[in-house]
Structure formats: C-alpha cells, structure tokens
Amino acid sequence: MKVDDLIVYGKSKVHSDLAKMLLADLMDVNSLELLTILDKEVPEDIENTYKYRVSELQKGRPIQYIIGNVNFCGNILDINENVLIPRFETEQLVVNTVEKINELWPNQIVDLIDLGTGSGAIGLSIKKKLPHINVTLLDISNNALEVAKSNASKLNLEVKYIENDMLENIANKYDVIVSNPPYIKTNEEIEDIVKNNEPHLALYAGDDGLDCYKKILSHVKENIKDKYLIAFEIGDTQKEDLYTLASIYLTNYNIECIKDFSNRDRMIFIWNK
Ligand code: GLN
C-alpha cells in the first residue's frame, strides 16, 4: 500500500493526527515530510507494524509508549512502560529550576539530585542546560534507572545513579533537590489512558497524595547544605499542603509557588541563601 492509503486506513480507526504520527515515525520522517511522500509505496513489514500499532492505539495504549520516545525540553528521550511519560508541565519545572540555580549560584558548580527520576527527564535536561553541575538521578525502580541510564548515554551526559526510596538512609548533602514525585491521591479520578498504562508507582502517593513530599521533607535537613534549593512539581490543589509541610520540617526558608501556563499552581520552590 502507499503512504496515502495507509493514512486513510489509520484515519478510519484512530484520530488522523495520531495515524500520521505513527506512520511518520515508521517511515523515519516528520509529520510534514510524510505529506510529501503520499505516493510512496510502503514496504510490507512497515505496513504490518503500522497496522499493529494502530490497533494498539485503538486499545488505548498511549502513543508515546508505542513510538517509544518523547521530545522533552528539546531532547529525545526513550521511554517504556516502566516510566511515567514526561509531561509538558514538567518542562516548566526544568526551566524554572535552571533559572533559580543561575540566580543562586551563577556559574558555580552545584550538586543536584533528581528524586524519582523515571526516564531521567528532569535531571538530564538540567544537566544538558548546565553541563558544569554534578547531577545524580535517583529512583526506587531499577527498571526506571535502566531507562534513565540509556537516555544519559544517548545524550552523552555524565551523571551518577542511586537506586533508593527517596532520601531514606542517604548521607550525601546536595545544593539542589528537584523532584516530580508521585502526587495523586489513592482515590482520585484520573484519565483511563493514564491509569491503565502508566506505572502506579510513579503516580500514586497515599490517601492525600502527599506521601512522597513528606518522605522527602522529613529527611531533607540531613541532605541539604546550608544554602539550598528544593524544587517540586505539585498537583494543582496541593500548594497549601506544601507550605504547611515546609513549615513543619524546615526553618528560615523562602518559599514560592509558580503557576504553569494554564495558570494552575504547579511548582514549589523552597530555598535558603
Ligand atoms: N521525574 C520523572 C518525570 O518528571 C518521573 C516522575 C514520576 O514518575 N512521578 O517525568
């Protein structure tokens, strides 16, 4: 079949944008270039894979897992079902964290740890933007760390890895702690495509969705230097909870909540100069 025929086939089963994305990926072109090769005959093995992938999409598997990578902060990151699909909102966490690091430690070397790194999205993107700093990627899941390691090597980035449950029994001190931990409440309604496909370990954090923040903040004093920055992504209803948790576990700090592009409270920065 020709490219055009396969687009028509895909469109009859799934959203046309998704059909084009799948075929473009398999033909090794971008979605725009695909439209310039509509008459091209598609090899049979590609046609079969395409049809199989269309059926996977129909079953509700996210396209990012089917294609196997995402563009995050301009870097192509490989992903699989062992890691959360990096989100656009998290790119804002990266941008704001880099800004804060530059403000607090201009051109200085800092030690940064990304807690619950998953695919490595946050830590690797920060390392790419600030190559002079020391970055450690931590995750409880060995399978996730394997994904992060492979992404680091593809991006040619040198970072350290720790397999651990957040900061439990970690003695090292860091200047910067950054994390987009699980923060969904056990009973919270979320989209089926998320709930049925992404790792629950990366999504859920107890009845109030705060388990990971508590886990991190209750230990954090032993793991931060005198001058520090803690940067969290949060759920859009969790701002006040985070302000309260900070007041329980820390003294003499600055705290700021930053909104995402949809004007929702999505990032918390806690720092001490
Ligand atoms: N830190 C990773 C990300 O932001 C994974 C987050 C998670 O699994 N909760 O994509």
Coordinates of C-alpha atoms and ligand atoms in Angstrom, one line a residue:
M1 CA 0.0 0.0 0.0
K2 CA 1.0 3.6 -0.5
V3 CA 1.5 6.2 2.3
D4 CA -1.7 7.8 1.3
D5 CA -3.7 4.6 1.5
L6 CA -2.2 3.8 5.0
I7 CA -3.2 7.3 6.2
V8 CA -6.7 6.7 5.0
Y9 CA -6.7 3.2 6.7
G10 CA -5.4 4.8 10.0
K11 CA -7.9 7.6 9.9
S12 CA -10.8 5.2 9.8
K13 CA -9.7 3.7 13.1
V14 CA -7.9 6.4 15.2
H15 CA -7.5 10.2 15.2
S16 CA -5.8 11.3 11.9
D17 CA -3.0 13.2 13.7
L18 CA -2.1 10.1 15.6
A19 CA -2.3 7.9 12.5
K20 CA 0.1 10.3 10.7
M21 CA 2.5 10.4 13.7
L22 CA 2.7 6.6 13.8
L23 CA 3.4 6.3 10.1
A24 CA 5.8 9.2 10.0
D25 CA 7.8 7.6 12.8
L26 CA 7.9 4.3 11.0
M27 CA 8.9 5.9 7.7
D28 CA 11.6 7.9 9.6
V29 CA 10.2 11.3 8.5
N30 CA 8.4 14.1 10.4
S31 CA 4.6 14.5 10.0
L32 CA 5.1 17.3 7.5
E33 CA 7.5 15.4 5.3
L34 CA 5.1 12.5 5.3
L35 CA 2.7 14.6 3.3
T36 CA 5.4 15.0 0.6
I37 CA 5.7 11.2 0.1
L38 CA 2.0 10.3 -0.2
D39 CA 2.6 8.3 -3.4
K40 CA 5.5 6.3 -2.0
E41 CA 5.0 2.5 -1.7
V42 CA 5.4 1.3 1.9
P43 CA 7.4 -1.9 2.5
E44 CA 5.2 -4.7 3.7
D45 CA 7.0 -5.1 7.1
I46 CA 6.4 -1.4 7.9
E47 CA 2.8 -1.7 6.8
N48 CA 2.2 -4.7 9.1
T49 CA 3.9 -2.9 12.1
Y50 CA 1.8 0.2 11.3
K51 CA -1.4 -1.7 11.3
Y52 CA -0.5 -3.5 14.6
R53 CA 0.4 -0.1 16.2
V54 CA -2.9 1.4 15.0
S55 CA -4.7 -1.5 16.8
E56 CA -2.6 -0.8 19.9
L57 CA -3.7 2.8 19.8
Q58 CA -7.3 1.7 19.4
K59 CA -6.9 -0.4 22.6
G60 CA -6.0 2.7 24.5
R61 CA -2.2 2.4 24.7
P62 CA -0.5 5.9 24.7
I63 CA 1.2 6.8 21.5
Q64 CA 4.4 7.8 23.4
Y65 CA 4.8 4.2 24.6
I66 CA 4.0 2.8 21.1
I67 CA 6.6 5.0 19.5
G68 CA 8.9 4.6 22.4
N69 CA 10.2 8.1 22.8
V70 CA 9.2 11.7 23.6
N71 CA 10.6 15.1 22.9
F72 CA 11.2 16.7 26.3
C73 CA 13.0 20.1 26.6
G74 CA 14.3 19.5 23.0
N75 CA 15.8 16.2 23.8
I76 CA 14.6 12.9 22.5
L77 CA 14.1 10.6 25.5
D78 CA 13.4 6.9 25.1
I79 CA 10.6 5.7 27.3
N80 CA 8.7 2.4 28.1
E81 CA 6.0 1.3 30.5
N82 CA 8.4 1.3 33.4
V83 CA 8.5 5.1 33.5
L84 CA 6.0 7.9 33.5
I85 CA 5.5 9.7 30.2
P86 CA 7.3 13.1 30.8
R87 CA 4.7 15.9 30.6
F88 CA 4.9 19.4 29.2
E89 CA 4.3 20.9 32.6
T90 CA 7.4 19.3 33.8
E91 CA 9.4 21.2 31.2
Q92 CA 8.4 24.3 33.1
L93 CA 9.8 22.8 36.3
V94 CA 13.1 22.4 34.4
V95 CA 13.2 25.9 33.0
N96 CA 12.3 27.5 36.4
T97 CA 14.8 25.3 38.3
V98 CA 17.6 26.2 35.9
E99 CA 16.7 29.9 36.3
K100 CA 16.8 29.6 40.1
I101 CA 20.1 27.8 40.1
N102 CA 21.6 30.5 37.9
E103 CA 20.3 33.2 40.3
L104 CA 21.6 31.5 43.5
W105 CA 24.8 30.0 42.1
P106 CA 25.9 31.9 39.0
N107 CA 28.5 29.9 37.1
Q108 CA 29.2 27.8 40.1
I109 CA 29.3 24.0 40.5
V110 CA 26.5 22.6 42.5
D111 CA 25.4 19.1 43.5
L112 CA 21.9 18.3 42.3
I113 CA 19.8 15.2 42.9
D114 CA 16.6 14.4 40.9
L115 CA 14.4 12.2 43.2
G116 CA 12.2 9.8 41.4
T117 CA 13.9 10.5 38.1
G118 CA 11.9 8.0 36.0
S119 CA 13.2 8.4 32.4
G120 CA 15.7 10.9 33.7
A121 CA 13.7 13.7 32.1
I122 CA 14.3 16.4 34.7
G123 CA 17.9 15.6 35.8
L124 CA 19.2 15.0 32.3
S125 CA 17.5 18.2 30.9
I126 CA 19.0 20.3 33.6
K127 CA 22.5 18.7 33.1
K128 CA 22.1 19.4 29.3
K129 CA 21.4 23.1 30.1
L130 CA 24.0 23.4 32.9
P131 CA 26.8 21.0 31.9
H132 CA 29.1 22.2 34.7
I133 CA 27.0 20.9 37.6
N134 CA 27.0 17.5 39.2
V135 CA 23.8 15.6 38.7
T136 CA 22.6 12.4 40.4
L137 CA 19.5 10.5 39.3
L138 CA 17.7 8.6 41.9
D139 CA 14.8 6.1 41.6
I140 CA 13.3 3.3 43.6
S141 CA 12.8 1.3 40.4
N142 CA 15.8 -0.4 38.8
N143 CA 13.8 -0.7 35.6
A144 CA 13.3 3.1 35.5
L145 CA 17.0 3.7 36.2
E146 CA 17.9 1.5 33.2
V147 CA 15.8 3.8 31.1
A148 CA 17.5 6.9 32.6
K149 CA 20.9 5.4 32.0
S150 CA 20.2 4.6 28.4
N151 CA 18.9 8.2 27.9
A152 CA 22.0 9.6 29.5
S153 CA 24.3 7.6 27.3
K154 CA 22.4 8.6 24.1
L155 CA 22.6 12.3 25.1
N156 CA 26.2 11.9 26.1
L157 CA 25.7 13.1 29.6
E158 CA 27.7 12.0 32.6
V159 CA 25.6 11.7 35.7
K160 CA 25.5 9.5 38.8
Y161 CA 22.7 7.0 39.7
I162 CA 21.3 5.8 43.0
E163 CA 18.6 3.1 43.4
N164 CA 16.8 4.1 46.6
D165 CA 13.5 5.0 48.2
M166 CA 13.8 8.8 48.1
L167 CA 16.3 10.0 50.8
E168 CA 16.0 7.1 53.2
N169 CA 19.5 6.4 54.6
I170 CA 21.2 8.7 52.1
A171 CA 24.1 10.5 53.8
N172 CA 25.2 12.8 50.9
K173 CA 24.4 16.5 51.0
Y174 CA 23.1 18.4 48.0
D175 CA 22.7 22.0 47.0
V176 CA 19.7 21.3 44.9
I177 CA 16.9 18.8 45.3
V178 CA 14.5 18.6 42.4
S179 CA 11.6 16.2 42.1
N180 CA 8.3 15.5 40.3
P181 CA 7.3 12.7 42.6
P182 CA 4.1 10.7 42.6
Y183 CA 1.4 13.0 44.0
I184 CA -2.0 11.6 43.0
K185 CA -4.4 10.6 45.8
T186 CA -5.3 6.9 46.1
N187 CA -8.9 7.6 45.3
E188 CA -8.5 10.4 42.8
E189 CA -10.2 10.0 39.5
I190 CA -7.7 10.2 36.6
E191 CA -8.0 9.5 32.9
D192 CA -8.2 5.9 32.0
I193 CA -5.3 6.2 29.5
V194 CA -3.1 7.2 32.4
K195 CA -4.5 4.8 35.0
N196 CA -4.4 1.8 32.7
N197 CA -0.9 2.4 31.2
E198 CA 1.5 4.4 33.3
P199 CA 3.2 2.9 36.3
H200 CA 1.2 3.3 39.5
L201 CA 4.4 3.5 41.5
A202 CA 5.0 6.8 39.6
L203 CA 1.5 8.2 40.0
Y204 CA 0.0 7.5 43.4
A205 CA 1.1 8.8 46.8
G206 CA -1.3 7.7 49.5
D207 CA -4.7 9.0 50.7
D208 CA -3.7 12.7 50.5
G209 CA -1.2 12.4 47.6
L210 CA 1.5 13.8 49.9
D211 CA 3.4 10.6 50.9
C212 CA 6.4 11.4 48.8
Y213 CA 6.7 15.1 49.8
K214 CA 6.5 14.0 53.5
K215 CA 9.1 11.3 52.9
I216 CA 11.4 13.8 51.2
L217 CA 10.9 16.8 53.5
S218 CA 11.1 14.8 56.8
H219 CA 14.7 13.7 55.8
V220 CA 15.7 16.7 53.9
K221 CA 17.6 18.6 56.6
E222 CA 20.3 15.9 56.6
N223 CA 20.7 16.0 52.9
I224 CA 20.9 19.7 52.1
K225 CA 23.7 22.1 52.6
D226 CA 23.3 25.5 54.4
K227 CA 22.4 27.2 51.2
Y228 CA 20.0 25.1 49.2
L229 CA 17.2 24.9 46.7
I230 CA 14.3 22.4 46.8
A231 CA 12.1 22.4 43.6
F232 CA 9.0 20.3 43.4
E233 CA 6.3 19.8 40.9
I234 CA 2.9 19.6 42.7
G235 CA -0.7 18.8 42.0
D236 CA -2.8 22.0 41.4
T237 CA -4.6 21.7 44.8
Q238 CA -1.5 21.0 46.9
K239 CA 0.1 24.4 47.3
E240 CA -1.2 25.0 50.9
D241 CA -0.3 21.4 51.9
L242 CA 3.3 22.0 50.7
Y243 CA 3.5 25.3 52.6
T244 CA 2.4 23.5 55.8
L245 CA 4.8 20.6 55.3
A246 CA 7.7 23.1 54.7
S247 CA 6.9 24.8 58.0
I248 CA 6.9 21.5 59.8
Y249 CA 10.3 20.3 58.6
L250 CA 12.3 23.5 57.8
T251 CA 13.2 26.8 59.4
N252 CA 14.3 30.1 57.9
Y253 CA 13.5 29.5 54.3
N254 CA 12.0 31.2 51.4
I255 CA 9.1 29.6 49.6
E256 CA 7.4 30.5 46.3
C257 CA 4.7 28.8 44.3
I258 CA 4.8 29.2 40.5
K259 CA 1.9 28.6 38.2
D260 CA 2.0 26.7 34.9
F261 CA 0.9 28.1 31.6
S262 CA -2.7 27.1 32.4
N263 CA -2.5 29.3 35.5
R264 CA -2.6 26.4 37.9
D265 CA -0.3 26.2 41.0
R266 CA 2.2 23.5 39.8
M267 CA 5.6 24.2 41.2
I268 CA 7.0 24.9 44.7
F269 CA 10.5 26.4 45.3
I270 CA 12.0 26.4 48.8
W271 CA 15.4 27.9 49.2
N272 CA 17.8 29.4 51.7
K273 CA 20.6 31.8 50.5
Ligands
GLN1 N1 10.7 12.7 37.1 C1 10.0 12.0 36.1 C2 9.2 13.0 35.2 O1 9.0 14.1 35.6 C3 9.1 10.9 36.6 C4 8.1 11.4 37.6 C5 7.3 10.3 38.2 O2 7.5 9.1 37.9 N2 6.5 10.7 39.1 O3 8.8 12.7 34.1

